[in-house]
Short mmCIF file of C-alpha atoms and ligand atoms in Angstrom, two decimals:
data_model
loop_
_atom_site.label_atom_id
_atom_site.label_comp_id
_atom_site.label_asym_id
_atom_site.label_seq_id
_atom_site.Cartn_x
_atom_site.Cartn_y
_atom_site.Cartn_z
CA MET A 1 -51.66 33.86 33.30
CA SER A 2 -48.94 35.88 31.73
CA THR A 3 -48.65 39.83 31.93
CA SER A 4 -46.97 40.36 28.34
CA ALA A 5 -48.24 38.43 25.24
CA GLN A 6 -45.95 37.19 22.20
CA ILE A 7 -48.72 37.92 19.93
CA GLY A 8 -51.84 39.99 19.71
CA VAL A 9 -54.83 39.62 17.35
CA THR A 10 -56.90 42.75 16.72
CA GLY A 11 -60.15 42.30 14.95
CA LEU A 12 -61.83 39.05 16.11
CA ALA A 13 -64.48 38.62 13.77
CA VAL A 14 -64.81 34.99 12.60
CA MET A 15 -60.76 34.55 11.18
CA GLY A 16 -59.39 36.73 13.67
CA ARG A 17 -61.38 34.86 17.27
CA ASN A 18 -60.31 31.77 15.24
CA LEU A 19 -56.90 32.82 14.37
CA ALA A 20 -56.41 34.06 18.24
CA ARG A 21 -57.45 30.85 19.94
CA ASN A 22 -55.30 28.72 17.42
CA PHE A 23 -52.17 30.49 18.91
CA ALA A 24 -53.44 30.21 22.22
CA ARG A 25 -54.46 26.42 21.78
CA ASN A 26 -50.62 26.35 21.05
CA GLY A 27 -49.63 27.37 24.02
CA TYR A 28 -48.80 31.34 23.16
CA THR A 29 -50.19 34.12 25.45
CA VAL A 30 -52.19 35.95 23.32
CA ALA A 31 -53.30 39.57 23.56
CA VAL A 32 -56.82 40.10 22.03
CA HIS A 33 -58.33 43.42 20.67
CA ASN A 34 -61.41 44.65 18.53
CA ARG A 35 -63.11 47.93 17.52
CA THR A 36 -66.05 47.16 19.00
CA VAL A 37 -65.36 45.69 22.91
CA ALA A 38 -68.33 43.29 22.99
CA ARG A 39 -66.74 40.74 20.59
CA THR A 40 -63.40 40.49 22.71
CA LYS A 41 -65.48 40.19 25.75
CA ALA A 42 -67.32 37.55 24.05
CA LEU A 43 -64.05 35.61 22.77
CA VAL A 44 -62.46 35.55 26.52
CA GLU A 45 -66.02 34.77 28.21
CA GLU A 46 -66.18 31.85 25.34
CA PHE A 47 -62.86 30.21 24.44
CA GLY A 48 -60.87 32.00 27.78
CA GLY A 49 -60.33 28.43 29.04
CA GLU A 50 -58.43 27.18 25.83
CA GLY A 51 -55.55 29.30 26.92
CA ASP A 52 -53.88 32.36 28.01
CA PHE A 53 -55.60 35.61 26.63
CA ILE A 54 -54.86 39.21 27.75
CA SER A 55 -57.83 41.28 26.85
CA ALA A 56 -57.46 44.69 25.92
CA GLU A 57 -60.04 47.58 25.53
CA THR A 58 -57.98 50.09 24.19
CA ALA A 59 -54.97 50.19 21.12
CA GLU A 60 -52.70 51.33 23.97
CA GLU A 61 -53.68 48.52 26.19
CA PHE A 62 -53.42 46.24 23.49
CA VAL A 63 -49.62 47.27 22.67
CA ALA A 64 -48.58 47.76 25.73
CA ALA A 65 -49.52 44.19 26.48
CA LEU A 66 -47.21 42.57 24.44
CA GLU A 67 -43.95 41.42 24.46
CA ARG A 68 -40.48 43.16 22.22
CA PRO A 69 -40.41 42.76 19.40
CA ARG A 70 -44.21 43.18 19.29
CA ARG A 71 -46.29 40.69 16.97
CA LEU A 72 -49.11 42.41 15.99
CA VAL A 73 -51.82 40.53 13.87
CA ILE A 74 -54.64 42.48 12.00
CA MET A 75 -57.35 40.42 10.86
CA VAL A 76 -60.23 42.73 9.87
CA LYS A 77 -62.01 43.61 6.52
CA ALA A 78 -59.57 44.63 3.85
CA GLY A 79 -59.08 47.50 2.22
CA GLY A 80 -60.11 50.84 4.14
CA PRO A 81 -60.42 48.89 7.51
CA THR A 82 -56.88 47.67 7.38
CA ASP A 83 -55.70 50.76 6.39
CA ALA A 84 -57.56 52.25 9.16
CA VAL A 85 -56.11 50.25 11.64
CA ILE A 86 -52.46 50.46 10.57
CA GLU A 87 -52.59 53.45 11.26
CA GLU A 88 -54.05 53.21 14.67
CA PHE A 89 -51.15 50.96 15.93
CA ALA A 90 -48.58 52.42 14.11
CA PRO A 91 -47.61 55.50 15.64
CA LEU A 92 -47.72 53.56 19.19
CA LEU A 93 -45.24 50.70 17.57
CA GLU A 94 -41.00 51.11 17.98
CA PRO A 95 -38.38 50.20 15.37
CA GLY A 96 -38.27 46.08 14.85
CA ASP A 97 -42.12 45.81 16.09
CA MET A 98 -43.92 43.97 13.36
CA ILE A 99 -47.34 44.27 11.81
CA ILE A 100 -48.76 41.18 9.88
CA ASP A 101 -51.66 41.54 8.16
CA GLY A 102 -53.41 38.79 7.52
CA GLY A 103 -56.75 39.70 5.83
CA ASN A 104 -57.16 39.00 2.22
CA ALA A 105 -55.43 42.35 0.60
CA HIS A 106 -54.52 43.24 -2.64
CA PHE A 107 -50.48 42.72 -2.90
CA ALA A 108 -50.29 46.09 -4.09
CA ASP A 109 -51.87 47.40 -1.05
CA THR A 110 -49.81 45.17 0.74
CA ARG A 111 -46.55 46.58 -0.94
CA ARG A 112 -47.74 50.43 -0.53
CA ARG A 113 -48.31 49.43 3.56
CA GLU A 114 -44.83 47.52 3.54
CA LYS A 115 -42.98 50.52 1.97
CA ALA A 116 -44.90 52.96 4.10
CA LEU A 117 -43.59 51.02 7.36
CA ARG A 118 -40.61 50.12 6.06
CA GLU A 119 -39.63 53.90 6.16
CA GLN A 120 -40.38 53.97 10.26
CA GLY A 121 -38.57 50.77 10.84
CA ILE A 122 -41.77 48.85 11.39
CA HIS A 123 -41.67 45.22 9.66
CA PHE A 124 -44.60 44.10 7.84
CA VAL A 125 -46.00 41.05 6.84
CA GLY A 126 -48.76 40.41 4.25
CA MET A 127 -50.06 37.24 5.48
CA GLY A 128 -52.26 35.15 3.13
CA VAL A 129 -54.12 32.78 5.24
CA SER A 130 -56.21 30.31 3.52
CA GLY A 131 -58.98 27.42 5.07
CA GLY A 132 -61.44 30.12 6.32
CA GLU A 133 -62.79 29.43 9.60
CA GLU A 134 -62.26 26.18 10.23
CA GLY A 135 -58.52 26.46 8.92
CA ALA A 136 -58.06 29.72 11.11
CA LEU A 137 -58.92 27.34 14.21
CA HIS A 138 -57.40 23.88 13.19
CA GLY A 139 -54.36 25.15 10.77
CA PRO A 140 -54.31 26.67 7.70
CA SER A 141 -52.18 27.27 4.92
CA ILE A 142 -50.12 30.49 5.88
CA MET A 143 -48.56 32.43 3.20
CA PRO A 144 -46.40 34.97 4.86
CA GLY A 145 -44.46 37.65 2.88
CA GLY A 146 -42.40 40.45 4.22
CA PRO A 147 -38.62 40.95 5.64
CA LYS A 148 -37.27 37.55 5.87
CA GLU A 149 -35.82 38.43 9.03
CA SER A 150 -39.47 38.69 10.48
CA TYR A 151 -40.07 35.51 9.46
CA ASP A 152 -36.87 34.16 11.56
CA SER A 153 -38.75 35.15 14.85
CA LEU A 154 -42.46 34.81 13.21
CA GLY A 155 -42.03 31.59 11.48
CA PRO A 156 -41.37 29.38 14.81
CA MET A 157 -45.10 30.65 15.82
CA LEU A 158 -46.80 30.26 12.24
CA GLU A 159 -45.38 26.67 12.04
CA LYS A 160 -46.70 25.39 15.28
CA ILE A 161 -50.51 26.82 14.17
CA SER A 162 -50.23 26.21 10.85
CA ALA A 163 -51.79 22.72 9.03
CA LYS A 164 -49.48 20.00 8.66
CA ALA A 165 -49.35 18.14 5.68
CA ALA A 166 -50.56 14.74 5.71
CA LYS A 167 -48.02 12.85 3.72
CA ASP A 168 -45.15 13.97 5.66
CA GLY A 169 -46.24 16.54 8.46
CA ALA A 170 -44.69 19.50 7.55
CA PRO A 171 -45.95 22.69 8.27
CA CYS A 172 -47.71 24.54 5.66
CA VAL A 173 -45.96 27.93 5.87
CA THR A 174 -43.14 29.50 4.65
CA HIS A 175 -41.44 32.61 3.84
CA VAL A 176 -42.67 33.12 0.78
CA GLY A 177 -40.89 36.50 -0.17
CA PRO A 178 -40.78 39.72 -0.17
CA ASP A 179 -43.57 42.80 0.58
CA GLY A 180 -46.35 41.20 -1.14
CA ALA A 181 -45.35 37.94 -2.40
CA GLY A 182 -47.62 36.38 0.30
CA HIS A 183 -50.96 38.04 -0.83
CA PHE A 184 -49.86 37.40 -4.05
CA VAL A 185 -49.25 33.91 -3.96
CA LYS A 186 -52.64 33.99 -1.48
CA MET A 187 -54.62 35.83 -4.85
CA VAL A 188 -53.55 33.00 -6.87
CA HIS A 189 -54.16 30.57 -4.88
CA ASN A 190 -57.81 31.57 -4.86
CA GLY A 191 -57.80 31.58 -8.89
CA ILE A 192 -56.72 28.24 -8.95
CA GLU A 193 -59.63 27.51 -6.48
CA TYR A 194 -61.97 28.85 -8.77
CA ALA A 195 -61.10 26.81 -11.65
CA ASP A 196 -60.73 23.61 -9.76
CA MET A 197 -64.22 24.38 -8.74
CA GLN A 198 -65.53 25.28 -12.28
CA LEU A 199 -63.82 22.00 -13.70
CA ILE A 200 -65.36 19.71 -10.98
CA GLY A 201 -68.93 21.74 -11.92
CA GLU A 202 -68.15 20.42 -15.76
CA ALA A 203 -67.76 16.71 -15.26
CA TYR A 204 -70.65 16.72 -12.64
CA GLN A 205 -72.74 18.66 -15.98
CA LEU A 206 -71.59 15.41 -17.98
CA LEU A 207 -72.21 12.98 -15.45
CA ARG A 208 -75.46 14.29 -15.39
CA ASP A 209 -76.56 15.26 -18.85
CA VAL A 210 -74.17 13.02 -21.47
CA ALA A 211 -74.16 10.03 -18.81
CA GLY A 212 -77.10 10.13 -17.55
CA TYR A 213 -76.14 10.03 -13.75
CA SER A 214 -78.50 11.19 -10.81
CA PRO A 215 -76.25 13.70 -7.83
CA ALA A 216 -76.22 10.20 -5.29
CA GLU A 217 -74.73 8.12 -8.42
CA ILE A 218 -72.27 10.96 -9.48
CA ALA A 219 -71.53 11.67 -5.53
CA ASP A 220 -70.12 7.83 -5.98
CA ILE A 221 -68.21 8.37 -8.99
CA PHE A 222 -66.58 11.43 -6.82
CA ARG A 223 -65.93 9.45 -4.23
CA THR A 224 -64.19 6.41 -6.45
CA TRP A 225 -62.34 9.78 -7.85
CA ASN A 226 -61.17 10.57 -4.72
CA GLN A 227 -59.30 7.24 -4.26
CA GLY A 228 -57.34 7.85 -7.17
CA ARG A 229 -54.78 10.99 -8.56
CA LEU A 230 -57.92 13.00 -7.56
CA ASP A 231 -57.72 12.83 -4.35
CA SER A 232 -58.28 16.26 -2.60
CA TYR A 233 -60.65 18.43 -0.45
CA LEU A 234 -62.74 19.93 -3.20
CA ILE A 235 -63.19 16.50 -4.89
CA GLU A 236 -64.09 15.13 -0.90
CA ILE A 237 -66.85 17.73 -0.51
CA THR A 238 -68.17 17.34 -3.55
CA ALA A 239 -69.22 14.00 -3.02
CA GLU A 240 -71.13 15.27 0.40
CA VAL A 241 -72.78 18.16 -1.65
CA LEU A 242 -73.87 15.94 -4.27
CA SER A 243 -75.18 12.74 -1.68
CA HIS A 244 -77.04 15.76 0.06
CA VAL A 245 -80.66 15.63 0.28
CA ASP A 246 -83.15 18.34 0.59
CA ALA A 247 -84.87 18.05 3.95
CA ALA A 248 -87.67 20.21 3.08
CA THR A 249 -88.50 18.53 -0.50
CA GLY A 250 -86.53 15.28 -0.52
CA ARG A 251 -84.93 16.35 -3.46
CA PRO A 252 -80.99 16.22 -4.24
CA PHE A 253 -79.60 19.35 -2.42
CA VAL A 254 -77.99 20.51 -5.70
CA ASP A 255 -81.36 20.53 -7.63
CA VAL A 256 -82.61 22.80 -5.11
CA VAL A 257 -80.03 25.77 -4.81
CA VAL A 258 -80.20 28.61 -7.13
CA ASP A 259 -77.51 28.09 -9.95
CA GLN A 260 -76.13 31.56 -9.75
CA ALA A 261 -72.62 32.15 -8.35
CA GLU A 262 -70.35 35.36 -7.21
CA GLN A 263 -67.39 36.22 -8.48
CA LYS A 264 -65.50 38.13 -6.53
CA GLY A 265 -62.28 39.31 -4.39
CA THR A 266 -59.15 37.66 -5.73
CA GLY A 267 -60.56 35.10 -8.35
CA ARG A 268 -60.86 38.19 -10.20
CA TRP A 269 -57.85 39.96 -9.17
CA THR A 270 -55.83 36.84 -10.28
CA VAL A 271 -57.23 37.56 -13.68
CA GLN A 272 -56.83 40.87 -13.73
CA ILE A 273 -53.07 40.82 -12.39
CA ALA A 274 -52.77 38.12 -15.28
CA LEU A 275 -53.67 40.46 -17.88
CA ASP A 276 -51.30 42.94 -16.65
CA LEU A 277 -48.40 40.37 -16.32
CA GLY A 278 -49.63 39.10 -19.83
CA VAL A 279 -49.67 35.60 -18.47
CA PRO A 280 -52.40 33.26 -20.02
CA VAL A 281 -54.86 31.92 -17.18
CA SER A 282 -57.46 31.02 -19.21
CA GLY A 283 -58.82 28.60 -17.48
CA ILE A 284 -58.89 30.70 -14.32
CA ALA A 285 -60.29 33.34 -16.43
CA GLU A 286 -62.84 31.12 -17.82
CA ALA A 287 -63.86 30.12 -14.11
CA VAL A 288 -64.33 33.55 -13.28
CA PHE A 289 -66.49 34.33 -16.47
CA ALA A 290 -68.75 31.14 -15.93
CA ARG A 291 -69.57 32.37 -12.41
CA SER A 292 -70.61 36.17 -14.04
CA LEU A 293 -72.55 34.16 -16.78
CA SER A 294 -74.45 32.23 -14.37
CA GLY A 295 -75.14 35.64 -12.09
CA HIS A 296 -76.78 37.16 -15.35
CA ALA A 297 -80.17 35.81 -14.67
CA THR A 298 -82.20 38.06 -16.65
CA LEU A 299 -79.55 37.74 -19.29
CA ARG A 300 -80.17 33.88 -19.18
CA ALA A 301 -83.89 34.04 -19.08
CA ALA A 302 -83.71 36.08 -22.09
CA SER A 303 -81.71 33.28 -24.35
CA ARG A 304 -83.38 29.91 -22.68
CA GLY A 305 -85.61 29.71 -25.85
CA LEU A 306 -82.16 29.56 -28.21
CA THR A 307 -82.20 26.20 -30.08
CA GLY A 308 -79.50 23.58 -29.54
CA PRO A 309 -78.87 19.57 -29.14
CA GLU A 310 -81.59 17.53 -27.16
CA ALA A 311 -79.85 15.76 -24.51
CA ALA A 312 -79.65 11.78 -24.77
CA PRO A 313 -78.40 10.24 -21.96
CA LEU A 314 -75.67 7.09 -22.60
CA GLY A 315 -76.63 3.64 -21.85
CA LYS A 316 -75.46 2.15 -18.62
CA GLU A 317 -72.34 0.77 -20.38
CA GLU A 318 -71.44 3.48 -22.36
CA ALA A 319 -71.88 6.00 -19.36
CA ALA A 320 -69.69 3.88 -17.19
CA ALA A 321 -67.17 4.15 -19.81
CA PHE A 322 -67.70 8.14 -20.32
CA ALA A 323 -67.24 8.58 -16.70
CA ASP A 324 -63.50 7.16 -16.73
CA GLN A 325 -62.95 9.47 -19.90
CA VAL A 326 -64.34 12.58 -17.94
CA GLU A 327 -61.89 11.65 -14.61
CA GLN A 328 -58.99 11.87 -17.71
CA ALA A 329 -60.25 15.06 -18.79
CA LEU A 330 -60.68 17.04 -15.23
CA TYR A 331 -57.17 15.30 -14.55
CA ALA A 332 -55.72 17.07 -17.53
CA SER A 333 -57.66 20.04 -17.56
CA LYS A 334 -56.72 20.32 -13.76
CA ILE A 335 -53.11 20.19 -14.61
CA VAL A 336 -53.15 22.66 -16.92
CA SER A 337 -54.98 25.12 -14.64
CA TYR A 338 -51.93 24.59 -11.82
CA THR A 339 -49.90 25.10 -15.03
CA GLN A 340 -51.15 28.55 -16.05
CA GLY A 341 -50.94 29.38 -11.57
CA PHE A 342 -47.73 28.57 -11.03
CA HIS A 343 -46.84 30.55 -14.55
CA GLU A 344 -48.77 34.03 -12.74
CA ILE A 345 -46.46 32.95 -9.85
CA THR A 346 -43.39 33.15 -11.58
CA ALA A 347 -44.16 35.98 -13.41
CA GLY A 348 -44.71 38.11 -10.42
CA SER A 349 -42.11 36.89 -9.30
CA GLU A 350 -39.50 38.17 -11.67
CA GLU A 351 -41.26 41.68 -11.87
CA TYR A 352 -41.51 42.07 -8.37
CA GLY A 353 -38.32 40.22 -7.45
CA TRP A 354 -39.53 38.14 -5.28
CA ASP A 355 -37.62 35.31 -6.07
CA ILE A 356 -40.55 32.74 -4.87
CA ASP A 357 -39.43 28.90 -4.46
CA LEU A 358 -42.41 27.27 -6.65
CA GLY A 359 -41.71 24.01 -4.64
CA LYS A 360 -42.03 25.29 -1.17
CA VAL A 361 -45.66 27.09 -2.64
CA ALA A 362 -46.75 23.42 -4.03
CA SER A 363 -45.81 22.12 -0.20
CA ILE A 364 -47.70 24.63 1.69
CA TRP A 365 -50.85 23.96 -0.37
CA ARG A 366 -51.27 20.41 0.50
CA GLY A 367 -52.91 21.00 4.16
CA GLY A 368 -55.51 23.47 5.36
CA CYS A 369 -56.28 25.16 2.44
CA ILE A 370 -59.13 24.92 -0.40
CA ILE A 371 -57.14 23.00 -3.13
CA ARG A 372 -55.21 20.84 -0.74
CA ALA A 373 -54.69 17.75 -2.66
CA ALA A 374 -52.40 14.67 -2.98
CA PHE A 375 -51.60 16.23 -6.55
CA LEU A 376 -49.34 18.96 -5.10
CA ASP A 377 -46.88 16.59 -4.06
CA ARG A 378 -45.96 15.51 -7.78
CA ILE A 379 -45.76 19.07 -8.44
CA ARG A 380 -43.56 19.91 -5.49
CA ALA A 381 -41.65 17.11 -6.99
CA ALA A 382 -41.46 18.28 -10.24
CA TYR A 383 -40.20 21.64 -8.94
CA ASP A 384 -37.41 19.95 -6.41
CA THR A 385 -36.18 18.27 -9.88
CA ARG A 386 -35.96 21.05 -11.63
CA ALA A 387 -36.14 24.35 -10.06
CA ASP A 388 -36.42 26.37 -13.61
CA LEU A 389 -39.22 24.20 -15.05
CA PRO A 390 -40.39 26.10 -17.99
CA SER A 391 -43.97 25.08 -16.80
CA LEU A 392 -45.35 22.16 -15.80
CA LEU A 393 -46.16 20.65 -18.81
CA SER A 394 -42.24 20.35 -19.46
CA ASP A 395 -42.47 17.84 -16.64
CA GLU A 396 -41.86 14.14 -17.54
CA THR A 397 -44.44 12.98 -15.49
CA PHE A 398 -47.40 15.20 -16.20
CA ALA A 399 -46.43 15.14 -19.74
CA ARG A 400 -46.80 11.64 -20.09
CA GLU A 401 -49.99 11.98 -18.11
CA ILE A 402 -51.55 14.28 -20.32
CA ALA A 403 -50.27 12.15 -23.36
CA ASP A 404 -52.16 9.43 -21.92
CA ALA A 405 -55.23 11.18 -21.25
CA GLN A 406 -55.48 13.67 -24.30
CA ASP A 407 -57.52 11.43 -26.53
CA ASP A 408 -60.48 10.86 -23.48
CA TRP A 409 -59.92 14.83 -23.21
CA ARG A 410 -60.89 15.49 -26.53
CA ASP A 411 -63.73 13.11 -26.76
CA VAL A 412 -65.38 14.61 -23.65
CA VAL A 413 -65.09 18.18 -24.80
CA ILE A 414 -66.26 16.75 -28.32
CA ALA A 415 -69.01 15.13 -26.53
CA ALA A 416 -69.82 18.18 -24.46
CA VAL A 417 -69.95 20.12 -28.06
CA ARG A 418 -72.36 17.56 -29.90
CA GLN A 419 -74.34 17.58 -26.74
CA GLY A 420 -74.15 21.02 -25.76
CA VAL A 421 -73.02 21.17 -22.90
CA PRO A 422 -70.98 24.41 -21.62
CA THR A 423 -67.35 23.14 -20.82
CA PRO A 424 -65.35 26.41 -21.07
CA GLY A 425 -63.03 25.03 -18.73
CA PHE A 426 -62.37 21.68 -20.13
CA SER A 427 -62.37 23.17 -23.51
CA ALA A 428 -60.17 26.55 -22.46
CA ALA A 429 -57.45 24.09 -21.00
CA LEU A 430 -57.58 21.53 -24.07
CA ALA A 431 -57.14 25.05 -26.48
CA TYR A 432 -53.89 26.48 -24.15
CA TYR A 433 -52.24 22.85 -24.31
CA ASP A 434 -52.87 22.62 -28.04
CA ALA A 435 -51.65 26.32 -28.76
CA LEU A 436 -48.62 25.89 -26.42
CA ARG A 437 -47.44 22.42 -28.75
CA ALA A 438 -48.22 23.98 -32.24
CA GLU A 439 -45.38 24.37 -34.41
CA ARG A 440 -47.00 27.95 -35.88
CA LEU A 441 -49.98 29.72 -34.64
CA PRO A 442 -52.02 32.26 -36.19
CA ALA A 443 -50.29 35.28 -34.48
CA ALA A 444 -47.90 35.38 -37.58
CA LEU A 445 -51.42 36.33 -39.65
CA THR A 446 -52.35 38.76 -36.69
CA GLN A 447 -49.32 40.65 -36.91
CA GLY A 448 -49.68 40.73 -40.91
CA GLN A 449 -52.95 42.29 -40.36
CA ARG A 450 -51.52 44.96 -37.76
CA ASP A 451 -48.99 45.42 -40.17
CA PHE A 452 -51.52 45.97 -42.97
CA PHE A 453 -53.81 48.33 -40.90
CA GLY A 454 -51.58 50.02 -38.55
CA ALA A 455 -48.12 49.66 -39.94
CA HIS A 456 -47.25 48.36 -36.61
CA THR A 457 -44.42 46.05 -38.11
CA TYR A 458 -43.63 42.65 -37.74
CA ARG A 459 -40.00 40.53 -37.51
CA ARG A 460 -39.40 37.58 -39.70
CA VAL A 461 -38.30 34.14 -38.99
CA ASP A 462 -35.26 34.04 -41.08
CA ARG A 463 -33.83 37.38 -40.48
CA GLU A 464 -33.37 39.77 -37.31
CA GLY A 465 -34.98 43.16 -37.33
CA ALA A 466 -38.38 44.60 -37.63
CA PHE A 467 -40.18 45.39 -41.17
CA HIS A 468 -43.05 46.89 -42.55
CA THR A 469 -44.68 46.07 -45.98
CA LEU A 470 -45.65 48.78 -48.22
CA TRP A 471 -49.46 47.34 -48.64
CA GLY A 472 -50.88 50.60 -50.47
CA GLY A 473 -47.80 50.80 -52.77
CA ASP A 474 -45.85 47.91 -54.59
CA ARG A 475 -46.21 45.79 -52.04
CA SER A 476 -42.09 45.69 -51.22
CA GLU A 477 -40.62 45.17 -47.73
CA VAL A 478 -38.70 47.83 -46.15
CA SER A 479 -36.90 47.69 -42.67
CA ALA A 480 -38.48 49.26 -39.90
P1 LIG B 501 -64.43 40.37 8.25
O1 LIG B 501 -64.15 40.50 6.83
O2 LIG B 501 -66.09 40.29 8.74
O3 LIG B 501 -64.36 42.14 9.16
C1 LIG B 501 -64.86 41.91 10.12
C2 LIG B 501 -63.72 43.06 11.17
O4 LIG B 501 -63.19 44.14 10.66
C3 LIG B 501 -64.52 43.05 12.55
O5 LIG B 501 -63.30 42.73 13.65
C4 LIG B 501 -64.89 44.65 12.58
O6 LIG B 501 -64.88 45.11 13.63
C5 LIG B 501 -63.19 44.83 11.98
N1 LIG B 501 -63.28 46.17 11.22
C6 LIG B 501 -64.10 46.55 10.26
BR1 LIG B 501 -65.11 46.18 9.15
N2 LIG B 501 -63.98 48.27 10.08
C7 LIG B 501 -62.86 48.53 11.01
C8 LIG B 501 -62.11 49.75 10.86
N3 LIG B 501 -62.40 50.45 10.45
N4 LIG B 501 -61.41 49.49 12.56
C9 LIG B 501 -61.35 48.35 13.00
N5 LIG B 501 -62.11 47.39 12.91
C10 LIG B 501 -62.46 47.36 11.73
O7 LIG B 501 -64.05 39.65 9.40
P2 LIG B 501 -63.32 37.81 8.73
O8 LIG B 501 -64.43 37.28 8.05
O9 LIG B 501 -63.13 37.23 9.98
O10 LIG B 501 -62.02 38.41 8.23
C11 LIG B 501 -61.10 38.90 8.46
C12 LIG B 501 -60.09 39.04 7.52
O11 LIG B 501 -59.70 37.63 6.85
C13 LIG B 501 -60.66 39.88 5.94
O12 LIG B 501 -59.63 40.62 5.32
C14 LIG B 501 -60.74 38.55 4.72
O13 LIG B 501 -60.96 38.63 3.57
C15 LIG B 501 -59.85 37.43 5.58
N6 LIG B 501 -59.94 35.90 5.23
C16 LIG B 501 -61.30 35.67 5.68
C17 LIG B 501 -61.47 34.08 5.06
C18 LIG B 501 -63.17 33.61 5.17
O14 LIG B 501 -62.90 32.64 5.32
N7 LIG B 501 -64.20 34.24 6.43
C19 LIG B 501 -60.72 33.48 4.92
C20 LIG B 501 -59.39 34.22 4.72
C21 LIG B 501 -59.10 35.58 4.86
P3 LIG B 501 -66.03 45.35 14.22
O15 LIG B 501 -66.05 44.35 15.14
O16 LIG B 501 -65.87 46.39 15.48
O17 LIG B 501 -67.28 45.91 13.60
#
């Protein structure tokens, strides 16, 4: 047993405990600490055999157990508790030591904390961790931000405990960028996760209501899709959930679960920040709103009597053909939601001067995290080919795939609208695609209206400058 630890973890609920075990299983000596001492004791009693742990009951003991420069990971509830823990430990640390916040912090909090600790010479690393408790134990996708020099010392340890991409064994961790970059990227990851799940949900609903398949049949369809370009963790677990039968009733599990989902934390932040940055993340926003709508039980009950088309399930052959079309629509919509998510990362990177490497971001999401997907290799390849790609849709391969998918994508949205199946994700993705490729948008009319009611001025297509039309007078145009 060593007397000094290479890393320490404070906050030993599910995430912290498993992260500490992961470090220990990888040969590091880990100091462990928790506000309530019982959790520390339980960890060492249950899992002490997995590696070298140094158990600390007080903050002073914990800090004393760490080799220098100290690496201290905080895994407590995000928000006030994280500030409380930083306030407790920072005075005990020395310049050059590192505080690593692995919680789900808002990136603005991370920026604030990094700035304050930098003034004390302490390196603060805001570290996004994805993959839940299983990931924390067996290998998460890790998105650390903070000073580059801290990564020189911390990176090799993170590379050891992180997930490894199935394709090439590369560690799913990289130094994302300064201060809040890591937590920002983790936030957008979660936003994309919301969109992915919404699109999968819409595909399921269409296969059920329009094609007339049972959950078990739909599970088989998802299994087939998982062999192709949609190969991903979320498609895989969707098949598992859909094929599960409720033991108590013998009914499909999905039919006995209340159809109300929560929307909180990072998914919502992704949309709020996108609004601040002026980035259209309509697919992610629709996913957040769809969850929000699902939770309005009273409103939904009051609206059930509203009229709409009756579902008329397709015949067997038509259903199979429709399922193929839904795969196309799902894939095309997925490309759009990743396009939007990467746009938000680009905008954040520009706004805060983070210089984020988008190809690397795609690369570290290939293992450990919820959105891990074969598809991310293609995104990485797109950014490797051209680092300044204006949008994923500008990549030749993705553009061609969307071109191939689009007739089916449109047919699916038409079928959904005709049959009254809500597909806000598919529809928003298609509208985004059509808006981007449009020669002219009605924003010109919007500008005319704004100039009419508020003299907000407009620009012209044929001349530089700002102009105003004298709407209340002779309607002549003046330079503004
Ligand atoms: P929780 O988010 O449930 O937090 C519980 C931990 O926070 C306990 O160790 C608790 O100590 C500690 N804590 C609290 Br609450 N207030 C404290 C305070 N004022 N001072 C010191 N410690 C305090 O734990 P979790 O689910 O393991 O998540 C940890 C972090 O990881 C969170 O930020 C979470 O958002 C993030 N995260 C979670 C997941 C996931 O799948 N769960 C995934 C990715 C990231 P106590 O034992 O004394 O009460």
